[in-house]
Short mmCIF file of C-alpha atoms in Angstrom, two decimals:
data_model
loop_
_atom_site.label_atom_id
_atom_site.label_comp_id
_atom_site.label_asym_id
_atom_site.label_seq_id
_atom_site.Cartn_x
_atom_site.Cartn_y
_atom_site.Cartn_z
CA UNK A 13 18.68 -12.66 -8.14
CA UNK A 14 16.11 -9.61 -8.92
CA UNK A 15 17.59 -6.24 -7.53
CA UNK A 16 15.80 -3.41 -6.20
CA UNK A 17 17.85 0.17 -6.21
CA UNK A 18 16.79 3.30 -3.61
CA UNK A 19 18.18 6.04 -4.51
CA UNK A 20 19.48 8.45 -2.25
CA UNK A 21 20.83 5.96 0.01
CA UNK A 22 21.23 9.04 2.70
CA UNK A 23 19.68 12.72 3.20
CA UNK A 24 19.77 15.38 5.25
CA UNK A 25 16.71 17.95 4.69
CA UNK A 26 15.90 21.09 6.91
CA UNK A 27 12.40 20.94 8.60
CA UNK A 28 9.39 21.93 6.23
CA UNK A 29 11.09 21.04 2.92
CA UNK A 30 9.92 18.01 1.17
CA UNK A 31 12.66 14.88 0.06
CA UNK A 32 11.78 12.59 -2.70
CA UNK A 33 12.86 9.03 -2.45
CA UNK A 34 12.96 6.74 -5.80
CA UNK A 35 12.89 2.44 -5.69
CA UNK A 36 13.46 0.61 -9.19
CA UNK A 37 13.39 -2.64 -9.48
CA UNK A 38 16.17 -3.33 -12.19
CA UNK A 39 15.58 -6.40 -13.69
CA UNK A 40 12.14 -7.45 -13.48
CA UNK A 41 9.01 -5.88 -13.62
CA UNK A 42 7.19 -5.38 -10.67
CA UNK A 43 3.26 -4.68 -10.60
CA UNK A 44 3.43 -4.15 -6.54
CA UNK A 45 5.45 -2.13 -4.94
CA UNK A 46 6.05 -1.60 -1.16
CA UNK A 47 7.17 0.87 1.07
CA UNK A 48 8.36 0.10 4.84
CA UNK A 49 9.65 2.70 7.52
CA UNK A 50 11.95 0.52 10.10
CA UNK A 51 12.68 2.56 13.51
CA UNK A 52 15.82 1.71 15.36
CA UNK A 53 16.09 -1.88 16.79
CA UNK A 54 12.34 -2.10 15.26
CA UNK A 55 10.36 -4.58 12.46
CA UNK A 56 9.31 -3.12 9.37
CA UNK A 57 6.30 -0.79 9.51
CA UNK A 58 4.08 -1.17 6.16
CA UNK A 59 3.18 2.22 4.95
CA UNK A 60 1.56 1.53 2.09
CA UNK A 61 1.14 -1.07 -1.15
CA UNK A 62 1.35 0.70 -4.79
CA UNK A 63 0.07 -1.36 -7.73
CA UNK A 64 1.39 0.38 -10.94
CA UNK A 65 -0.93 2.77 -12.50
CA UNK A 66 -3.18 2.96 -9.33
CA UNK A 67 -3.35 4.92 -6.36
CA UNK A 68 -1.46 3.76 -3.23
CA UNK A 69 -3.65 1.71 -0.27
CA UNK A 70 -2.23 3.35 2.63
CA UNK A 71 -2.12 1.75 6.43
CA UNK A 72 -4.18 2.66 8.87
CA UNK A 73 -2.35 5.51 10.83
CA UNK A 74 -0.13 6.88 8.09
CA UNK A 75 -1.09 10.21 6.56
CA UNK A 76 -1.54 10.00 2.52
CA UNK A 77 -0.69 13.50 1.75
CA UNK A 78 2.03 13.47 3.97
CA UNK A 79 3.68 10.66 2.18
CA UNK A 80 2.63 10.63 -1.43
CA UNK A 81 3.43 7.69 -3.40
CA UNK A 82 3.52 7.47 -7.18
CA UNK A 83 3.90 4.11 -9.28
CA UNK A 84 3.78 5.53 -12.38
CA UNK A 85 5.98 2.12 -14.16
CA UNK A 86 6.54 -1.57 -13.67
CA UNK A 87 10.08 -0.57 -12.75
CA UNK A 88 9.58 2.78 -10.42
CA UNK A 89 7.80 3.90 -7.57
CA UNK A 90 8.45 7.05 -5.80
CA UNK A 91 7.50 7.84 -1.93
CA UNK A 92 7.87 12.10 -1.13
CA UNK A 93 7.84 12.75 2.04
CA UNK A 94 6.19 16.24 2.05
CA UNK A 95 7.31 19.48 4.70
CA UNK A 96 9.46 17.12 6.73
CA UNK A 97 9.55 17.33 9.89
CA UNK A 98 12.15 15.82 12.92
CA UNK A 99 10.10 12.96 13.59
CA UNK A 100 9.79 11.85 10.41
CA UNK A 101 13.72 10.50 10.16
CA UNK A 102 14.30 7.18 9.97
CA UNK A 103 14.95 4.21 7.69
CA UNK A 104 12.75 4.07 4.89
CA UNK A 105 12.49 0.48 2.87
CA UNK A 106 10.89 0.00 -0.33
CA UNK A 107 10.23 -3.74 -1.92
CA UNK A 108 8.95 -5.10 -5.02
CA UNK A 109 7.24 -8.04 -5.61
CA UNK A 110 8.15 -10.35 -8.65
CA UNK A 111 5.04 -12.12 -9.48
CA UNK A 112 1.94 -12.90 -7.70
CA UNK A 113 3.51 -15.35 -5.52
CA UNK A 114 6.71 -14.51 -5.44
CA UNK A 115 9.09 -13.31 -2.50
CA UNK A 116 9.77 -9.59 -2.55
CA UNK A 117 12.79 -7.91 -2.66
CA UNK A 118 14.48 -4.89 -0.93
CA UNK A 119 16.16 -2.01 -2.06
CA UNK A 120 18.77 -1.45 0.50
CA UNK A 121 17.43 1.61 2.66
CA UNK A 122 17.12 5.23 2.18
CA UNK A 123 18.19 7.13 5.47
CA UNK A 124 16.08 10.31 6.01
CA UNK A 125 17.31 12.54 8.55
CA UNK A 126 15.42 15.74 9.10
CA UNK A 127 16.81 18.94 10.83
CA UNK B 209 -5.45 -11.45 10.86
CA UNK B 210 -2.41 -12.84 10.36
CA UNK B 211 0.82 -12.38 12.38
CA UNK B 212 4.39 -13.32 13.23
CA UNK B 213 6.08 -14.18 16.56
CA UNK B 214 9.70 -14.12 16.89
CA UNK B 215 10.05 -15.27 20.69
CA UNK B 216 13.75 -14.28 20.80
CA UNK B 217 15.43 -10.68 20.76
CA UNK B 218 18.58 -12.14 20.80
CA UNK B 219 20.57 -15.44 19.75
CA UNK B 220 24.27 -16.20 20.86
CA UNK B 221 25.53 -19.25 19.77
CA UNK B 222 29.39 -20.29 19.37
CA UNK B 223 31.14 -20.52 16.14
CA UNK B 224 30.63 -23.76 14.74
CA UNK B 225 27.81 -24.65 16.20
CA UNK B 226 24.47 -25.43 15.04
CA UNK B 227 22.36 -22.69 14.70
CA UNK B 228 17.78 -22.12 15.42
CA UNK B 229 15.98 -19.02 15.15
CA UNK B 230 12.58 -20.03 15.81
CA UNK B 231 9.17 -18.02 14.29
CA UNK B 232 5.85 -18.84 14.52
CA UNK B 233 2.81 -17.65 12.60
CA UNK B 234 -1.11 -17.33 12.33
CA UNK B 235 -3.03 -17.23 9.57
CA UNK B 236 -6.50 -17.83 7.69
CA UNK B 237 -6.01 -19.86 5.20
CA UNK B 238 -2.11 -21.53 3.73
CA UNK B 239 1.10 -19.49 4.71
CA UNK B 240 3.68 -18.09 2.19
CA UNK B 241 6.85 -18.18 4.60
CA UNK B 242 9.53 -16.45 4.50
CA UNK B 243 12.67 -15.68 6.24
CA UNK B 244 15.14 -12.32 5.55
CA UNK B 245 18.62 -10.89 6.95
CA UNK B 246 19.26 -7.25 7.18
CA UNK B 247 22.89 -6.30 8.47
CA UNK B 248 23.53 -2.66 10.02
CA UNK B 249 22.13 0.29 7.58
CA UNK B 250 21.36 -1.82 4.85
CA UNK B 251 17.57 -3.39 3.14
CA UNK B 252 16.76 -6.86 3.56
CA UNK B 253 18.17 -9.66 1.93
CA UNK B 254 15.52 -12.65 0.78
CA UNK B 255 17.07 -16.14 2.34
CA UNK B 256 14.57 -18.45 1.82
CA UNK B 257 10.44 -19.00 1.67
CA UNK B 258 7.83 -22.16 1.64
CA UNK B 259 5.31 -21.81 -0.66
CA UNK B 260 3.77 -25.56 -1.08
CA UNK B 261 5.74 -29.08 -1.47
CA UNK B 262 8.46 -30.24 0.59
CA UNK B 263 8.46 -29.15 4.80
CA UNK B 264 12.20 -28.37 4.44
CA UNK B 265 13.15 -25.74 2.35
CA UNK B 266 17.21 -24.73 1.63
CA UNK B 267 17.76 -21.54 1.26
CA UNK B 268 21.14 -19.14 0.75
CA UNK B 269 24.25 -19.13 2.77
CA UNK B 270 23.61 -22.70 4.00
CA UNK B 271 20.26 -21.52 5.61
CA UNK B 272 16.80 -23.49 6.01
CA UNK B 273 13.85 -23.62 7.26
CA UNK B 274 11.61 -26.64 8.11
CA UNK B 275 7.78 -25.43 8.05
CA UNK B 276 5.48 -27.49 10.48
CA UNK B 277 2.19 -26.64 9.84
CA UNK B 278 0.59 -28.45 13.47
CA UNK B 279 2.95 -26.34 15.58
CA UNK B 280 2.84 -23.34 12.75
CA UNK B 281 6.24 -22.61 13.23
CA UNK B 282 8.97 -21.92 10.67
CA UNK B 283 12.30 -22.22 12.07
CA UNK B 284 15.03 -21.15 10.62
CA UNK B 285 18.40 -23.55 10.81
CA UNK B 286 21.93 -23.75 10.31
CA UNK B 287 24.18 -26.95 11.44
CA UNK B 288 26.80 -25.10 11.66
CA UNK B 289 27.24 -21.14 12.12
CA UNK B 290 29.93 -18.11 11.07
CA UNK B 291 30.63 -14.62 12.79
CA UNK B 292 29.62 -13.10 9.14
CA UNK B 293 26.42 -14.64 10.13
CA UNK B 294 25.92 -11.96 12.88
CA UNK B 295 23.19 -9.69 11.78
CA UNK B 296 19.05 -9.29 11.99
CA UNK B 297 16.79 -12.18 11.10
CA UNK B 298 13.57 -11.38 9.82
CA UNK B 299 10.75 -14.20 9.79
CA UNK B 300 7.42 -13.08 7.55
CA UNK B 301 4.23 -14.56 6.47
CA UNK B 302 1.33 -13.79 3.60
CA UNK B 303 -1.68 -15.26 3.97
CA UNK B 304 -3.00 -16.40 0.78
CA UNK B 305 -6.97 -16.35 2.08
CA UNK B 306 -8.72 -14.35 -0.32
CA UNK B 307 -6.23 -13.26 -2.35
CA UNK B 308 -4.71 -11.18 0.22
CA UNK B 309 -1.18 -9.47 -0.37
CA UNK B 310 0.27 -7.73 2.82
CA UNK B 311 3.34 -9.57 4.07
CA UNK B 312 3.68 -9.47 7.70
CA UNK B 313 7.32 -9.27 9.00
CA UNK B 314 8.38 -10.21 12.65
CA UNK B 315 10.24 -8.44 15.16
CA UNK B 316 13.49 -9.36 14.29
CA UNK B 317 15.91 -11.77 16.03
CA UNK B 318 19.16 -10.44 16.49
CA UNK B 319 22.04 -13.58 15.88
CA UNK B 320 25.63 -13.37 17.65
CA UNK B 321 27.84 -16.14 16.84
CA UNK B 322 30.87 -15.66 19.14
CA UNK B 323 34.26 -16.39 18.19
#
């Protein structure tokens, strides 16, 4: 099956620096690309949908410059979280869609923890 | 708008036994379905979906799903369940009205299969 990569899997970043987080899709291209945020013994929060070579459609509620998003291939998307802050740990997702009408599929996680 | 219900936090069932997780969902126009697993600190992992075509769709790891569009549910079904099937069940839907994209992801149901 079509596998996504995150890489890191896990950081730790002091409070106000800013933590880039990659998601490839390795072997398939992928014109949509998401990124989730899960919360402890939560769903899957949708932050945003990227569509390669176009800016990012953000949800309502999540802050654009705070988390800037850059699908600059069919195989890589990039979320940064800028000047991190405590509340802004968790479990960040990202999934790429094979196909208009095809499932998507997950990179395994990315683990932000901010001090 | 469309949206998942997952009625149950929690499943138990024995080893051995058959196993339902039950979703239901609303939409506009047809549902993609799908169901995921995510086990502790790791992504999602795609088990099965319903596009169009047959109610009953087989997915991995002996998993399916029967989608019954008068009740709008989506169950998800094993005859016969394993502790390494112990983890986070995920049900989601995409509406397909107007082209739309967003997948919609559940709550999570959280399986136990005892010993």
């Amino acid at each position: 099956g079509a596998v996504v990569s995150q890489h890191p899997s896990r950081v730790i970043c002091k409070s106000g620096t800013s933590v880039k987080i990659e998601c490839r899709s390795l072997d398939f291209q992928a014109t949509t690309m998401f990124w989730y945020r899960q919360f402890p013994k939560q769903s899957l929060m949708l932050m945003a949908t990227s569509n390669e070579g176009s800016k990012a459609t953000y949800e309502q509620g999540v802050e654009k410059d705070k988390f800037l998003i850059n699908h600059a291939s069919l195989t890589l998307s990039t979320l940064t979280v800028t000047s991190a802050h405590p509340e802004d740990s968790s479990f960040y997702i990202c999934s790429a869609r094979d196909g208009g009408a095809g499932e998507q599929y997950f990179g395994p996680g990315t683990r932000l923890t901010v001090t | 708008a469309q949206s998942v219900a997952q009625p149950e936090d929690q499943v138990n069932v024995a080893e051995g036994n058959p196993l339902t997780v039950k979703c239901t969902y609303s939409v506009s126009g047809n549902p993609y379905l799908f169901w995921y697993v995510q086990y502790p600190n790791r992504g999602l992992q795609f088990l099965l979906k319903y596009i169009t075509g047959d109610n009953l769709v087989k997915g991995s790891y002996g998993f399916e799903a029967e989608f019954n569009k008068s009740q709008t549910s989506f169950h998800l079904k094993k005859p016969s369940a394993l502790v390494s099937d112990s983890a986070l069940y995920f049900c989601a839907v995409r509406d397909t009205f107007r082209g739309y994209q967003k997948v919609t992801f559940g709550i999570g149901t959280k399986l136990q299969v005892i010993p």
